[in-house]
mmCIF file with all atom_site columns, C-alpha atoms in Angstrom:
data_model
loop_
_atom_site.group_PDB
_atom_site.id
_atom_site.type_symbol
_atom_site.label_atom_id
_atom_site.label_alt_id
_atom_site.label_comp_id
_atom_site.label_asym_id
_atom_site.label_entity_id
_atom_site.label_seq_id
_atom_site.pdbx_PDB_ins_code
_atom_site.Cartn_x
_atom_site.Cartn_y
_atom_site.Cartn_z
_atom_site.occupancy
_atom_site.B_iso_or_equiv
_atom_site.pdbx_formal_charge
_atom_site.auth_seq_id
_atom_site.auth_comp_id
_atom_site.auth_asym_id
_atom_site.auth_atom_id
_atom_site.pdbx_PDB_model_num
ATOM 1  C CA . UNK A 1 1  ? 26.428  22.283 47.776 1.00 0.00 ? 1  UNK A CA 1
ATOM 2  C CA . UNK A 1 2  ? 24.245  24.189 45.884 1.00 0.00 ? 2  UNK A CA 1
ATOM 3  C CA . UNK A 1 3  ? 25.010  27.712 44.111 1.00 0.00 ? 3  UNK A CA 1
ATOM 4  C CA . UNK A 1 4  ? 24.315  30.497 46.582 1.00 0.00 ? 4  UNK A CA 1
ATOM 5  C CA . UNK A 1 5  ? 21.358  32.868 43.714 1.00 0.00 ? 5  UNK A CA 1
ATOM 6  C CA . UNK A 1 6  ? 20.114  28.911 42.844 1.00 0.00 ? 6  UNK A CA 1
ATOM 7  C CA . UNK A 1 7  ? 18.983  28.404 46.425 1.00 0.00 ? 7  UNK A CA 1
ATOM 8  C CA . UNK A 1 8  ? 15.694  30.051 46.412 1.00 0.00 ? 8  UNK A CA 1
ATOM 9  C CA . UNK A 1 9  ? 14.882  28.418 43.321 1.00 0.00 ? 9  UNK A CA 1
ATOM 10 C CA . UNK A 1 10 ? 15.694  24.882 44.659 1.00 0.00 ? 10 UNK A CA 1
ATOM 11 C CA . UNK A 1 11 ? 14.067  25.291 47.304 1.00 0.00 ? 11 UNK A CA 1
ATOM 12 C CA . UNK A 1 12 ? 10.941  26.325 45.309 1.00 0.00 ? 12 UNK A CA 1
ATOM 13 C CA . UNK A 1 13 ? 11.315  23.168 43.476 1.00 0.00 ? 13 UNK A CA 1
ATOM 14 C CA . UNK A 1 14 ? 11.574  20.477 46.790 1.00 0.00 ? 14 UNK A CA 1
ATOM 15 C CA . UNK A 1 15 ? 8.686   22.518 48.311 1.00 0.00 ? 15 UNK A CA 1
ATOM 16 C CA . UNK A 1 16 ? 6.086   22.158 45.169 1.00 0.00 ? 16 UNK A CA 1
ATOM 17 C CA . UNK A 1 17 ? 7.840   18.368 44.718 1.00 0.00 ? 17 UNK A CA 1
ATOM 18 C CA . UNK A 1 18 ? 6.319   17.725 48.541 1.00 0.00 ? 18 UNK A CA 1
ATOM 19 C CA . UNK A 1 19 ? 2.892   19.238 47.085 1.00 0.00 ? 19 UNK A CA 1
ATOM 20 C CA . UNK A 1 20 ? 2.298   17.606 44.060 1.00 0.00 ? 20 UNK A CA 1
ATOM 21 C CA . UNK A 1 21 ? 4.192   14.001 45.721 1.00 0.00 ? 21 UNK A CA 1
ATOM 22 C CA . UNK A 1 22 ? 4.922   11.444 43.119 1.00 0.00 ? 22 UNK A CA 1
ATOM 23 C CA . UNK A 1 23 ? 5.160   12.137 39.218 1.00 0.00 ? 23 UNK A CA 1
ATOM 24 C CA . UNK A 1 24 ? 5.778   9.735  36.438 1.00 0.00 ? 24 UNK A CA 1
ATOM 25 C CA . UNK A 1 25 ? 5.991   11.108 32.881 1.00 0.00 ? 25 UNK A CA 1
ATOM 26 C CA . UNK A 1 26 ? 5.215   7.861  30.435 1.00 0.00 ? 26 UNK A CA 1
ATOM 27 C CA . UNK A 1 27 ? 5.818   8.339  26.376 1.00 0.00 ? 27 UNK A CA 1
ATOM 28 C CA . UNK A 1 28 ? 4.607   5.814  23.810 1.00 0.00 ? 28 UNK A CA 1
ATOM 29 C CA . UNK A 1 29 ? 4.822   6.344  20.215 1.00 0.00 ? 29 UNK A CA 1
ATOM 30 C CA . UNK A 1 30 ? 1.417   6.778  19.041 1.00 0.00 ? 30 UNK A CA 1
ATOM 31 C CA . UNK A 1 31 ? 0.352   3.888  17.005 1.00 0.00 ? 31 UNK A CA 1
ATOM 32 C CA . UNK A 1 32 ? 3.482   2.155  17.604 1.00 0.00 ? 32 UNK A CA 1
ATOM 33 C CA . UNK A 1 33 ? 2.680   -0.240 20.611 1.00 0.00 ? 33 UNK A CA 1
ATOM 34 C CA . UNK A 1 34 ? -1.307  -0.539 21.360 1.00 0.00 ? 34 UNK A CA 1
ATOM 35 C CA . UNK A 1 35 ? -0.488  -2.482 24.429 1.00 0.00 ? 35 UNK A CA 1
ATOM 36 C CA . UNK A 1 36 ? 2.152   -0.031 25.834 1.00 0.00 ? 36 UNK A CA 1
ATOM 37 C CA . UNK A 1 37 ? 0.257   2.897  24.596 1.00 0.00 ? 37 UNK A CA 1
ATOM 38 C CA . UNK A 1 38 ? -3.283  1.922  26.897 1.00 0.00 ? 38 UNK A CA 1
ATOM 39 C CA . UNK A 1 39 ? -1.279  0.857  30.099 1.00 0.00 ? 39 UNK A CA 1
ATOM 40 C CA . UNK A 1 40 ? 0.170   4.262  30.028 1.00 0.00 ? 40 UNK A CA 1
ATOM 41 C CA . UNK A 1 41 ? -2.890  5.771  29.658 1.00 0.00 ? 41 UNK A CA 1
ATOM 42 C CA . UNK A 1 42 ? -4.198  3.042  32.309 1.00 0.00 ? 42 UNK A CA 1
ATOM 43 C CA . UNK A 1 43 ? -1.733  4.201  34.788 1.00 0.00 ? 43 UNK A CA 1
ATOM 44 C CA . UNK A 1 44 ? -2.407  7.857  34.598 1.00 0.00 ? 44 UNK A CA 1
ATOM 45 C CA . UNK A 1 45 ? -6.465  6.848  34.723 1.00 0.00 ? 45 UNK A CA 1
ATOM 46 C CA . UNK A 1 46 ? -6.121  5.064  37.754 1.00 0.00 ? 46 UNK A CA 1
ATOM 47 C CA . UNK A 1 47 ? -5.954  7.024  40.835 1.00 0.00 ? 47 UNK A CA 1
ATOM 48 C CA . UNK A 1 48 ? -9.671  8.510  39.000 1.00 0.00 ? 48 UNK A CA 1
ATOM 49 C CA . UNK A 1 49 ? -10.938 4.544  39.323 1.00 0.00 ? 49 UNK A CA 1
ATOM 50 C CA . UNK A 1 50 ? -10.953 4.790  43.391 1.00 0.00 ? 50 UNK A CA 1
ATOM 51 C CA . UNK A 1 51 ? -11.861 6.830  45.951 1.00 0.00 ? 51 UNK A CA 1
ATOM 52 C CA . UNK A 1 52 ? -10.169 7.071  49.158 1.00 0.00 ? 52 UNK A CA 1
ATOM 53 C CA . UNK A 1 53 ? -11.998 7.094  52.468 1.00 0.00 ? 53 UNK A CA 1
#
């Protein structure tokens, strides 16, 4: 059960959740991993590689 004066902010929050649909936040440690570091940036990249139809 949520706090009665939270409930227009939560439901805010679920409604621009269903907008935006799935986030991932990735951290590397700048030069600390080169491998980790370029699949992150891979994985954010991607969804600009294809187009849907």
């Amino acid at each position: 059960m949520r706090p009665w004066p939270l409930q227009e902010i939560f439901v805010g929050i679920e409604r621009d959740n269903v907008k935006v649909g799935n986030v991932v936040f990735l951290m590397a440690k700048k030069n600390g991993n080169e491998m980790a570091s370029s699949l992150a940036i891979a994985g954010i990249n991607r969804e600009k590689m294809f187009k849907a139809r």
